[in-house]
Coordinates of C-alpha atoms in Angstrom, one line a residue:
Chain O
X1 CA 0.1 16.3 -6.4
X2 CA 3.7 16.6 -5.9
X3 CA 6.6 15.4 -7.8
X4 CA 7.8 13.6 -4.8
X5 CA 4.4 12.5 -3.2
X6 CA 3.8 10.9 -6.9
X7 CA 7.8 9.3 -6.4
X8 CA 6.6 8.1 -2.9
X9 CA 3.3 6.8 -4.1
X10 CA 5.0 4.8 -7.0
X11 CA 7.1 3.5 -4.7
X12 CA 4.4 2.7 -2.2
X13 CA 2.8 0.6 -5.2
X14 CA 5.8 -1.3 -5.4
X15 CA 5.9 -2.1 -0.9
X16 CA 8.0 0.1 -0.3
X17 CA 7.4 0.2 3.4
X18 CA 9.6 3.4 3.9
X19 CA 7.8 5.1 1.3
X20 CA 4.4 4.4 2.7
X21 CA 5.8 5.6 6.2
X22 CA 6.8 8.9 5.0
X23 CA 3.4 9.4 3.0
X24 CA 1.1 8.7 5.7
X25 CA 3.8 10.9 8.2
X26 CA 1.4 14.1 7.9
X27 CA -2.1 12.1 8.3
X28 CA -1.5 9.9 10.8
X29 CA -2.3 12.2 14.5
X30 CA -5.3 13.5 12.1
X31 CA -6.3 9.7 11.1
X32 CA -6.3 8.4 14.9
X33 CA -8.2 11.8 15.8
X34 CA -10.9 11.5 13.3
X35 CA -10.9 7.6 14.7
X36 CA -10.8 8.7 18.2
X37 CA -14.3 11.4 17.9
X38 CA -16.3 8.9 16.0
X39 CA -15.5 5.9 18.3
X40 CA -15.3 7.7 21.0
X41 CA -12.3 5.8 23.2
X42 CA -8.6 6.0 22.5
X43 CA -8.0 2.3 22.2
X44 CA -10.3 1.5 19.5
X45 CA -9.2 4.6 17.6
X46 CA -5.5 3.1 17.7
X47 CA -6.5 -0.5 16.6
X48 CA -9.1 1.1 13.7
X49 CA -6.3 4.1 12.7
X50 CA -3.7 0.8 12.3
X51 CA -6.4 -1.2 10.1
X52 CA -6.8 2.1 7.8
X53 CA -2.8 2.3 7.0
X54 CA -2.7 -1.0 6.8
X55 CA -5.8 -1.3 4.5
X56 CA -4.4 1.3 2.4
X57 CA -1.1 -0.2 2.4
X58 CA -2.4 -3.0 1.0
X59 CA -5.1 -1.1 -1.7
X60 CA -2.3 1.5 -2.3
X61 CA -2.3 -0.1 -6.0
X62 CA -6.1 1.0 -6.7
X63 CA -5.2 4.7 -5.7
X64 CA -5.8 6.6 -9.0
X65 CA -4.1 9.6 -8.1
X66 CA -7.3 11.7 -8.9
X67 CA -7.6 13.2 -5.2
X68 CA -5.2 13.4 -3.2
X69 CA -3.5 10.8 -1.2
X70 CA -4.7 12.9 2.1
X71 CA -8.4 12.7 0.7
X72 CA -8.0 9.3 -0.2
X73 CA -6.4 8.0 3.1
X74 CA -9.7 10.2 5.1
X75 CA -11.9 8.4 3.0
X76 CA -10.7 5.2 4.0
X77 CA -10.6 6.4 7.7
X78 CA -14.3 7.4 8.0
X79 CA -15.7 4.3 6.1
X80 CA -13.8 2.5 8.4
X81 CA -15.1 4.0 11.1
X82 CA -18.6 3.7 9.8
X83 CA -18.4 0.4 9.3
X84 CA -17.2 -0.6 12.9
X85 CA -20.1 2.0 14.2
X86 CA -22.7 -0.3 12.0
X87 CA -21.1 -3.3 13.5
X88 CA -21.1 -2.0 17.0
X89 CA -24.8 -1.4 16.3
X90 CA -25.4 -5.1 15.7
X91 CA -24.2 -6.1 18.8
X92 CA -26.2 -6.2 22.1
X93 CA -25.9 -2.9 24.1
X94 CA -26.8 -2.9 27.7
X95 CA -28.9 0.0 28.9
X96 CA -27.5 1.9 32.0
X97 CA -30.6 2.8 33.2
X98 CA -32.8 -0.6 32.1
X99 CA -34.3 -2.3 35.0
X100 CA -33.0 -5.8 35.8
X101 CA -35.0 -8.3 36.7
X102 CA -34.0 -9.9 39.7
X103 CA -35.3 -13.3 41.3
X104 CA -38.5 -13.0 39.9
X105 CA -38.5 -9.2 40.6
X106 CA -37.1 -5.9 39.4
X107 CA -34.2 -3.6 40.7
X108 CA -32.7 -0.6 39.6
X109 CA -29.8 -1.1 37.9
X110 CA -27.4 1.6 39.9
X111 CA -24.1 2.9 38.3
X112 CA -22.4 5.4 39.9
X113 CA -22.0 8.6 38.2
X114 CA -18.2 8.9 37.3
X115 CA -18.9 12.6 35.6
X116 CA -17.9 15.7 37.4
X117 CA -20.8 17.6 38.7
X118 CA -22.7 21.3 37.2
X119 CA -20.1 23.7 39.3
X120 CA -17.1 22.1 37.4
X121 CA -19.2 21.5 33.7
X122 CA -19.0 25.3 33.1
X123 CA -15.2 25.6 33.0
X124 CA -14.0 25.7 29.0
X125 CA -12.9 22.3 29.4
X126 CA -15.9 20.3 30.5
X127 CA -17.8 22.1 28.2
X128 CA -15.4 20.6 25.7
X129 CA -15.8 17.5 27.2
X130 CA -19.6 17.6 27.3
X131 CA -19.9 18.9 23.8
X132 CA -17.4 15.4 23.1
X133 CA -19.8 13.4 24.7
X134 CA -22.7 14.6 23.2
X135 CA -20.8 14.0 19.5
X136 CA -21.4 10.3 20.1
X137 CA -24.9 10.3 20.7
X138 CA -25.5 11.7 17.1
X139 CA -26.3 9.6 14.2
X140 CA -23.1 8.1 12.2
X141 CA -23.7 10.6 9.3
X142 CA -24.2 14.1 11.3
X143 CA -21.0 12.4 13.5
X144 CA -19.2 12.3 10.6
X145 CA -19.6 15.7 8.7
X146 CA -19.2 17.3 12.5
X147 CA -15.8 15.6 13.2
X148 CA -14.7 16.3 9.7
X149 CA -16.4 20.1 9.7
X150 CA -15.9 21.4 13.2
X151 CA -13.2 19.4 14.9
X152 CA -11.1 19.1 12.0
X153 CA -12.3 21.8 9.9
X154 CA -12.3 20.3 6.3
X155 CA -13.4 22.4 3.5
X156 CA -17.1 21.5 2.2
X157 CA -15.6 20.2 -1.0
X158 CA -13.1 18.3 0.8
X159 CA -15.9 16.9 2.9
X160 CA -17.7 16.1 -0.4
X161 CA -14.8 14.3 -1.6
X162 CA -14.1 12.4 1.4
X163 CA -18.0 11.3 1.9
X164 CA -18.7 10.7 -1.6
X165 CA -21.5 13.2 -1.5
X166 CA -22.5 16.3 -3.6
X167 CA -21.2 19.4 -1.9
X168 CA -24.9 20.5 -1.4
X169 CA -25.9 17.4 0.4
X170 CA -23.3 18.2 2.7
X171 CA -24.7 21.4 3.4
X172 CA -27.9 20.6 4.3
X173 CA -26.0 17.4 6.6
X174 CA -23.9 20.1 8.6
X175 CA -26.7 22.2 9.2
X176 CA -29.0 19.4 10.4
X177 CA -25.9 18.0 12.2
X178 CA -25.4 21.1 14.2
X179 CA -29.2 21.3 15.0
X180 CA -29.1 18.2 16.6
X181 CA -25.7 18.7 18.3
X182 CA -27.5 21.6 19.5
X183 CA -30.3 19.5 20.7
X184 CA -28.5 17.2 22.7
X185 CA -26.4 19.7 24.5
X186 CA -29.8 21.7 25.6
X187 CA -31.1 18.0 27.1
X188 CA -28.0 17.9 29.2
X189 CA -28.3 21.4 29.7
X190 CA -31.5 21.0 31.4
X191 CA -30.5 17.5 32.9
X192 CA -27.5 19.5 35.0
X193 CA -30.0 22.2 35.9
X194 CA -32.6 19.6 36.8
X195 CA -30.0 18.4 39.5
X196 CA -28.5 21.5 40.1
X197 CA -32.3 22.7 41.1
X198 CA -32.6 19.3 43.5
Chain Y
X1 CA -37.6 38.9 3.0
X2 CA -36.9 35.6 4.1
X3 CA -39.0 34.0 7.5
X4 CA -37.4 32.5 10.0
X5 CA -37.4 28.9 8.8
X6 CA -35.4 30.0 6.2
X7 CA -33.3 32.0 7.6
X8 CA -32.3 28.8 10.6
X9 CA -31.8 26.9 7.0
X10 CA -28.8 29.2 6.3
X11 CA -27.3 29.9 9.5
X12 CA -24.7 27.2 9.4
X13 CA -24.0 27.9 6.4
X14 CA -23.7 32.0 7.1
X15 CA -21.4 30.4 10.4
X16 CA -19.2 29.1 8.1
X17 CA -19.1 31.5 5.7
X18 CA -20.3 29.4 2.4
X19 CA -23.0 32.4 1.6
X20 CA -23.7 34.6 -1.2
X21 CA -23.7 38.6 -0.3
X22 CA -27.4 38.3 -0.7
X23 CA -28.4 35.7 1.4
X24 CA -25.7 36.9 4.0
X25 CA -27.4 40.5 4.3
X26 CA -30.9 39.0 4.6
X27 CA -29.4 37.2 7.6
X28 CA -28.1 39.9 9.3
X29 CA -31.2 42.4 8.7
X30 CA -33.4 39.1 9.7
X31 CA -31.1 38.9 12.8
X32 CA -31.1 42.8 13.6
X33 CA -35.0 42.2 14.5
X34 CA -35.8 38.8 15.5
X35 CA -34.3 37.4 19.1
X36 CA -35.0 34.4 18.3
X37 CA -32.7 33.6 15.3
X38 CA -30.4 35.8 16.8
X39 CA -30.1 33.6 19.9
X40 CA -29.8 30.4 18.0
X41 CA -27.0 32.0 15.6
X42 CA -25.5 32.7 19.0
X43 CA -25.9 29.1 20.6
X44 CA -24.6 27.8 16.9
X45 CA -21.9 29.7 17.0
X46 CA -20.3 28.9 20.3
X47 CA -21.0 25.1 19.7
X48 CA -18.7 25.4 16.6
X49 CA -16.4 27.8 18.2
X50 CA -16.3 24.9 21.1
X51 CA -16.2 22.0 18.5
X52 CA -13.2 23.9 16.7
X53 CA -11.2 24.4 19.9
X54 CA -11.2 20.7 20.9
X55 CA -7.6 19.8 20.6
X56 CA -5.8 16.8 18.6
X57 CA -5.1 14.1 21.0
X58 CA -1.4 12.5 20.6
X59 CA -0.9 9.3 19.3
X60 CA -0.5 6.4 21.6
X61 CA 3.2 5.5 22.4
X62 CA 4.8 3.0 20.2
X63 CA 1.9 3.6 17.6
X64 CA 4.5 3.9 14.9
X65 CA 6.6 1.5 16.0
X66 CA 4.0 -0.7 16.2
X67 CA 2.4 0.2 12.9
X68 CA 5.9 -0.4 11.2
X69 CA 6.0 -4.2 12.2
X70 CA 2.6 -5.0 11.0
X71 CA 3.4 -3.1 7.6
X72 CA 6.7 -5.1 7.6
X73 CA 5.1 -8.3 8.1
X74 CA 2.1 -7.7 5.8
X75 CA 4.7 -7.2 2.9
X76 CA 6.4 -9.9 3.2
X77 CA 3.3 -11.8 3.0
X78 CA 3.0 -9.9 -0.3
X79 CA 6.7 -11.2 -1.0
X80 CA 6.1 -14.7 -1.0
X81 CA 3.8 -13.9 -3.9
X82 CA 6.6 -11.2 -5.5
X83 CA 8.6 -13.6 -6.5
X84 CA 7.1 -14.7 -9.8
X85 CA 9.1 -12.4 -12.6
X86 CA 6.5 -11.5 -15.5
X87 CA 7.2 -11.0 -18.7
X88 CA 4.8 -8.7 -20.4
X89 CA 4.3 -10.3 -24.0
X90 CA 4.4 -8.8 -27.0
X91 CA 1.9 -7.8 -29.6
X92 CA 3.2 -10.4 -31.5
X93 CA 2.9 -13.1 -28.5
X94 CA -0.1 -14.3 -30.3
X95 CA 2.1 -14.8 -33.9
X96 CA 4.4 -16.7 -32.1
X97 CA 1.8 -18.8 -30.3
X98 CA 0.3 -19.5 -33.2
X99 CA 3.8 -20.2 -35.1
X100 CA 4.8 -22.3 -32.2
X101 CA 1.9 -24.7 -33.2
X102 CA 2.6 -24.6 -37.0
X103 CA 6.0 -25.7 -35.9
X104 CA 4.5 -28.6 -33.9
X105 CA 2.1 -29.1 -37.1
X106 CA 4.4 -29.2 -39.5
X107 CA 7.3 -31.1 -37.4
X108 CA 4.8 -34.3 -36.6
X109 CA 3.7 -34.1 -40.0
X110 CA 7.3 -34.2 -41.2
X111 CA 7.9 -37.0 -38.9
X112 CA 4.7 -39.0 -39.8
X113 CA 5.5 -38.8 -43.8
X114 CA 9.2 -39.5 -43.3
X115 CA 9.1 -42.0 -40.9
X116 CA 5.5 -43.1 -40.6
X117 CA 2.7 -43.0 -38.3
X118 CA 4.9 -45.6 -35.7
X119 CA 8.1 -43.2 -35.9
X120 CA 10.4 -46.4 -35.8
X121 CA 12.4 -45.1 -39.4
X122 CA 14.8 -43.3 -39.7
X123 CA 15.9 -41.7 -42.7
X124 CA 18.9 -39.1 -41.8
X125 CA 20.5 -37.1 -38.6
X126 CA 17.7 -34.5 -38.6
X127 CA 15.0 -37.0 -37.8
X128 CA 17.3 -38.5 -35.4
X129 CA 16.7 -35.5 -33.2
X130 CA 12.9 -35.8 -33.7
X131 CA 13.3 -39.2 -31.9
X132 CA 10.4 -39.9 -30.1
X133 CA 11.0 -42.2 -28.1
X134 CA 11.7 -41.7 -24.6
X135 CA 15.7 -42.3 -23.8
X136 CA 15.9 -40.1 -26.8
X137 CA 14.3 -37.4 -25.2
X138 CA 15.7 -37.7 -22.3
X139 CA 19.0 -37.3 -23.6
X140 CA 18.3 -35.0 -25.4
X141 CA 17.1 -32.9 -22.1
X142 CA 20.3 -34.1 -20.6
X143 CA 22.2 -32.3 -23.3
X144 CA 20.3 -28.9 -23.0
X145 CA 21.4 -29.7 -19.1
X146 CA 24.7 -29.9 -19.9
X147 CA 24.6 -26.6 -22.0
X148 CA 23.1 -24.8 -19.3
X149 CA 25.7 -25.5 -17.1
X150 CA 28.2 -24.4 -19.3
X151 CA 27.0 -21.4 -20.7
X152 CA 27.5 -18.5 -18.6
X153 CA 24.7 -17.0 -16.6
X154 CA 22.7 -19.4 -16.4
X155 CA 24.0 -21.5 -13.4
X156 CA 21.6 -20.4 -11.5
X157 CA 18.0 -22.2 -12.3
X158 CA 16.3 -22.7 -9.4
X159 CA 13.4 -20.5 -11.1
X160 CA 12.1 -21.1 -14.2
X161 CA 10.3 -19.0 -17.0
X162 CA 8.8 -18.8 -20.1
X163 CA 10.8 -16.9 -22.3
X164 CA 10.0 -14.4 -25.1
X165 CA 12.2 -13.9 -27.5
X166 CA 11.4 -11.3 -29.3
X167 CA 13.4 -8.0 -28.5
X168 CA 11.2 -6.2 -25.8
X169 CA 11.4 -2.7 -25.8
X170 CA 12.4 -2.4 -22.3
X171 CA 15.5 -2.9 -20.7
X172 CA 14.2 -5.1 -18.5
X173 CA 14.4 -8.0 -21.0
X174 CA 18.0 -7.5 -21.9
X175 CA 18.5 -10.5 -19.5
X176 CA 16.2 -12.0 -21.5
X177 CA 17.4 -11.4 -24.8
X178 CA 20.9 -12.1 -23.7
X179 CA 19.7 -15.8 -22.8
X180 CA 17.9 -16.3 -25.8
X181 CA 20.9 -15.7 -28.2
X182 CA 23.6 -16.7 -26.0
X183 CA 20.7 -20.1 -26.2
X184 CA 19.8 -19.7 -29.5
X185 CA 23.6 -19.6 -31.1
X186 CA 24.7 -22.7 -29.0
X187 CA 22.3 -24.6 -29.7
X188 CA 22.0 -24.0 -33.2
X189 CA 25.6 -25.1 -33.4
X190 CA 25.4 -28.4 -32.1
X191 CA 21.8 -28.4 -33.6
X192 CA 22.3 -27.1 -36.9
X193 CA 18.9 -27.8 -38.8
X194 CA 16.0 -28.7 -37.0
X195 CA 15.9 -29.5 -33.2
X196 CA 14.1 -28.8 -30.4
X197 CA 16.5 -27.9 -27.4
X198 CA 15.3 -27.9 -24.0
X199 CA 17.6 -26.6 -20.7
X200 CA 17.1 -28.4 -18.0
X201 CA 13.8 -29.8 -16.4
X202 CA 11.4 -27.8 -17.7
X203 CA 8.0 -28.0 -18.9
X204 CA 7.3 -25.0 -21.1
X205 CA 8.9 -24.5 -24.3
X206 CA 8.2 -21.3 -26.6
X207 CA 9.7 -20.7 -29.9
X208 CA 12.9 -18.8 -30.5
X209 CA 12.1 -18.1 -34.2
X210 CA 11.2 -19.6 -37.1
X211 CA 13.4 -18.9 -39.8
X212 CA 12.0 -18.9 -43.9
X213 CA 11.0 -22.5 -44.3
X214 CA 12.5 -23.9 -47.0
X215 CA 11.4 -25.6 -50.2
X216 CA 12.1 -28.9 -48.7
X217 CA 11.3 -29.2 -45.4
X218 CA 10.6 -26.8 -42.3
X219 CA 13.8 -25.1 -41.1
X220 CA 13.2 -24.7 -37.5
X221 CA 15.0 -23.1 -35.0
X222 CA 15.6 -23.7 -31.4
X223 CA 12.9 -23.9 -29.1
X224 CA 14.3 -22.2 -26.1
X225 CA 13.8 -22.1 -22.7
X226 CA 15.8 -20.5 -19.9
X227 CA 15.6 -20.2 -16.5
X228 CA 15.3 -17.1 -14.5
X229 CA 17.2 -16.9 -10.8
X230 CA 16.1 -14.3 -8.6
X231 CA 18.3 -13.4 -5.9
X232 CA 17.6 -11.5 -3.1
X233 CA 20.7 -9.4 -2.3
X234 CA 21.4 -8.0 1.4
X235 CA 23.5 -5.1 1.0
X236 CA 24.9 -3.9 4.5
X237 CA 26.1 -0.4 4.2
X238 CA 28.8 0.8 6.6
X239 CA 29.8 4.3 6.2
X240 CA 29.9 7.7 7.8
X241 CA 27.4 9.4 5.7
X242 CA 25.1 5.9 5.2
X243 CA 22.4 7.8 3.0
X244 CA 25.0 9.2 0.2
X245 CA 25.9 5.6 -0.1
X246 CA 22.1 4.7 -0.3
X247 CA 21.4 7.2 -2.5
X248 CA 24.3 6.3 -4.3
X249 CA 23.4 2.0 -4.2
X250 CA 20.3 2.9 -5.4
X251 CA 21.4 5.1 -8.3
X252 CA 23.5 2.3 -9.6
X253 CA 20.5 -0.3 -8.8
X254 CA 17.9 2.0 -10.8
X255 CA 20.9 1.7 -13.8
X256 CA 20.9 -1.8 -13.4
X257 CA 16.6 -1.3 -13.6
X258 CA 17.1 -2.8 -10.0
X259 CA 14.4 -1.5 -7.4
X260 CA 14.9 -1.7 -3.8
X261 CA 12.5 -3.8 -2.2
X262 CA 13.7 -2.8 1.1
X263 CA 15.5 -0.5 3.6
X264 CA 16.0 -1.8 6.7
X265 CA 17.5 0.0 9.5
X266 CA 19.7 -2.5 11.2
X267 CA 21.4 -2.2 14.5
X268 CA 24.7 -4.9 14.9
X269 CA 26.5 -5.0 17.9
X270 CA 30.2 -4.9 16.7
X271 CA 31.2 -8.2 17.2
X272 CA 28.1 -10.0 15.1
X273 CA 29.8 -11.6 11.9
X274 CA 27.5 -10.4 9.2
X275 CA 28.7 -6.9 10.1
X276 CA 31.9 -5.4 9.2
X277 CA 33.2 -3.8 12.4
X278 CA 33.9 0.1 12.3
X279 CA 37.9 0.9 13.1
X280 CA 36.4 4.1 15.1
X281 CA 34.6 3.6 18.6
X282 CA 31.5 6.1 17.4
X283 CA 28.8 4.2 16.4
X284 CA 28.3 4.6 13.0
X285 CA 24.8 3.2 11.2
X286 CA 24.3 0.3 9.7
X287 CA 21.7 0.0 7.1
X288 CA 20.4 -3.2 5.0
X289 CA 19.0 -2.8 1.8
X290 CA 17.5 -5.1 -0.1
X291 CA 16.7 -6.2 -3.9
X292 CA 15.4 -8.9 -6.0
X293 CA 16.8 -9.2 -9.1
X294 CA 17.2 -11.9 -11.9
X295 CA 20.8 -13.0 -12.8
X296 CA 21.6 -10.5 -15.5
X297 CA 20.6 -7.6 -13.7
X298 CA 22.9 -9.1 -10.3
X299 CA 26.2 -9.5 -12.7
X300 CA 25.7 -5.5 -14.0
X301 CA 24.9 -4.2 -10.3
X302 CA 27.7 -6.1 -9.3
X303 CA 29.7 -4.9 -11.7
X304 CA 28.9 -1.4 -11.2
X305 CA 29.3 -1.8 -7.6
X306 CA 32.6 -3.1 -7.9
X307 CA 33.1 0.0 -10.1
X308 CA 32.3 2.1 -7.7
X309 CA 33.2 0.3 -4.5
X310 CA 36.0 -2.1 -5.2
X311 CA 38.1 -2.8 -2.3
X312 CA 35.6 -1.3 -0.2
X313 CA 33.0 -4.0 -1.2
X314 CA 33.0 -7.5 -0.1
X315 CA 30.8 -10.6 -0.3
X316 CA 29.9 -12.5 2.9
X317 CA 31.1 -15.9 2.4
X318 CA 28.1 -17.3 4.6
X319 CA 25.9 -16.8 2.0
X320 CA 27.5 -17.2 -1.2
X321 CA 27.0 -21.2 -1.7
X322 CA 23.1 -20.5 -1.1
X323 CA 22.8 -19.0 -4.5
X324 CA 19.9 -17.1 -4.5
X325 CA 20.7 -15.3 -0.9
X326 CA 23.9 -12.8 -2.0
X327 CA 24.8 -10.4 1.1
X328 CA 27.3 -7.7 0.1
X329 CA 29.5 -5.5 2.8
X330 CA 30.3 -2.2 2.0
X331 CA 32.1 -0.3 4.3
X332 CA 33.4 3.5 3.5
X333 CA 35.9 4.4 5.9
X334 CA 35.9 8.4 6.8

């Protein structure tokens, strides 16, 4: 750690706002991005990224100093995020594709399809945007060692630090993660084609 | 020579680079051969290589801004709380708390055999001060009043706190020690032998010291207690180069053991009172700062302030008669 990261930090301790502000100056775009891909929408990422500086504004006294304050503040990010995910889950979802039942009988719930169709998915971008999509359909842990891994690309031992898990179990969690990333994308692959083909 | 199964096992980790030379050439003979590994390193790969070229998305507008009020507001939540001073005790706290009861021991016991268990005798001046009954003590707390008005430094007594006396090793108890012998040496004038002194209306008293008792009878000391104001000082800072003078503020606070609470980027239009308008028509920036400090540490940052400042420093009359709010001007012309 640095002489004046440690300075900041005391200060920090003490509520020094400015302090804090130029500490967290370097993490913040990569806080609300990590809280962006594992939420998946931009105005929940800014709410949850607020919470975390604010959290650690407030828990800044507990910071031991024996990671980094970077590590520290990602750490707080993705439990963050992990616990709004597990409430999220809690809550009632609707199914898009659930039939309602309708005076006695059942409809087809219809939703119009907002996503651009299979010509425009294989331009760089959609792909991008497919292979964000798909990121939300994994489980909270593979999301989480693919948006620190592969969209941010975090070291395994950073990833370790930040998930609280050995370096090996994080391995094995990328590897699976990546198999099922690669799972979901073939699903849609085969969805586009499916349509393509009607 | 590994099978496939084992060899899907280590692809993400030969993607990323994380293998040993061994296992990474049993990959790529595996690979040479069998299409099927080799496809799904390829189908790996460009997910990461896709996954990696996702770009960070900006944050929202006013997300700082917006951060910066609720990180403002959540401290001075914390500040309401601030404002208790501790004092860390020493070692020897526990001596004193257990000479403090001797004292109280050995003074009722004194009372009781010199003036019996109804206290209505009274054999000499010392005892006179052991009075127990009420109007007694009452004037007695009405003296220590008086005394703290008088003695310097400790005007202010809006806040109150148990003194230590024992020298602290720090320099943040010179305050502290100050009171407690500018206390102490009063008090044991107009109390010479025994007496318990109390300032003003307050509830805890600690002992100042207990000197060698004598053959006689106990020879206590004062029992002290002194008040603590905090002030919270505004310091607006008016001057071409505003963060020399910060730096400069905050140098002398930190030799007062002062720390800035606060650094406020304020914004007066030129005709608002609290600011002292600039003699040039470029606008020039105005910063507050902001401590809390107890009285001894305000009179040496004052006095280094006026040290360094003097004409250039001025108090704003608005607040002086509020005590505990002090708002300093200083103004650096070019």
């Amino acid at each position: 750690m640095s002489y004046g990261e440690k300075e900041l930090i005391d200060r920090a301790k003490k509520g020094d706002v400015n302090a804090f502000e130029q500490l967290i100056e370097g993490c913040q775009k990569k806080v609300f991005n990590i809280a962006f891909r594992m939420l998946g929408n931009i105005d929940d990422a800014s709410e949850l990224s607020q919470e975390v500086f604010l959290k650690a504004y407030k828990s800044i006294k507990n910071f031991k100093g024996d990671s980094l304050f970077n590590t520290w503040i990602y750490k707080v990010t993705t439990n963050t995020c992990l616990d709004e995910l597990r409430k999220r889950k809690n809550k009632k979802v609707v199914s898009l594709d659930e039939d309602i039942e309708f005076a006695g009988n059942e409809i087809k719930r219809q939703i119009r399809d907002n996503s651009p169709g299979p010509e425009v998915a294989v331009e760089n971008n959609e792909l991008k945007r497919v292979v964000g999509d798909s990121i939300s359909m994994l489980s909270e842990e593979y999301k989480t060692v693919i948006v620190l891994r592969d969209i941010h690309g975090f070291s395994y031992e950073e990833i370790s630090r930040i998930i609280k898990c050995p370096e090996g179990t994080v391995k094995s969690r990328i590897s699976r993660a990546r198999q099922a990333l690669k799972k979901i994308l073939q699903q849609k692959k085969e969805l586009i084609n499916e349509e393509y083909v009607k | 020579m590994k099978n496939c199964g084992e060899i899907i096992e280590l692809i993400s980790l030969y993607i990323d680079n994380e293998l040993d030379n061994e296992s990474r050439n049993d990959i790529e003979e595996h690979i040479e051969t069998c299409e099927s590994c080799r496809s799904e390193l390829e189908s790996l790969r460009e997910i990461v290589g896709v996954l990696g070229s996702i770009e960070d998305v900006e944050l929202p507008s006013g997300f700082k801004e917006n951060l910066h009020e609720r990180l403002m507001a959540q401290k001075n939540d914390n500040g309401l709380n601030s404002k208790i001073v501790l004092f860390k005790k020493k070692p020897f706290g526990f001596v004193s708390s257990v000479a403090a009861g001797l004292i109280l021991v050995v003074v009722a016991g004194s009372l009781i055999m010199t003036r019996g268990l109804y206290g209505n005798v009274a054999k000499d001046g010392h005892q006179m001060l052991m009075n127990t009954h009420e109007s007694e003590s009452a004037k007695l707390a009405l003296d220590g009043d008086k005394q703290s008005d008088e003695s310097e430094g400790l005007d202010n007594l809006e806040n109150y706190s148990i003194m230590f006396d024992e020298a602290d090793e720090s320099s943040k108890s010179r305050k502290v020690d100050g009171i407690g012998e500018a206390g102490e040496s009063k008090e044991m004038q107009e109390f010479p032998d025994n007496a318990i002194c109390s300032i003003a209306p307050t509830v805890t008293i600690e002992p100042s010291e207990v000197t060698a008792p004598s053959s006689e009878e106990p020879q206590v000391s004062c029992i002290t207690v002194a008040g603590l104001g905090i002030y919270d000082v505004h310091i607006i800072v008016n001057a071409p180069d505003v963060e020399k003078e910060i730096g400069k503020i905050n140098d002398i606070a930190s030799s007062c053991n002062i720390l800035l609470k606060d650094k406020i980027i304020a914004t007066f239009s030129q005709g608002d009172s609290s600011a002292v308008s600039s003699p040039d028509e470029t606008k020039k920036d105005e910063k507050v700062l902001n401590f809390n400090m107890d009285n001894s540490k305000y009179t040496c940052f004052i006095d280094e302030l006026k040290a360094e400042y003097g004409d250039n420093l001025s108090f704003d009359d608005k607040f002086d008669g509020d005590g505990t709010m002090k708002r300093l001007i200083i103004t650096v012309e070019e």
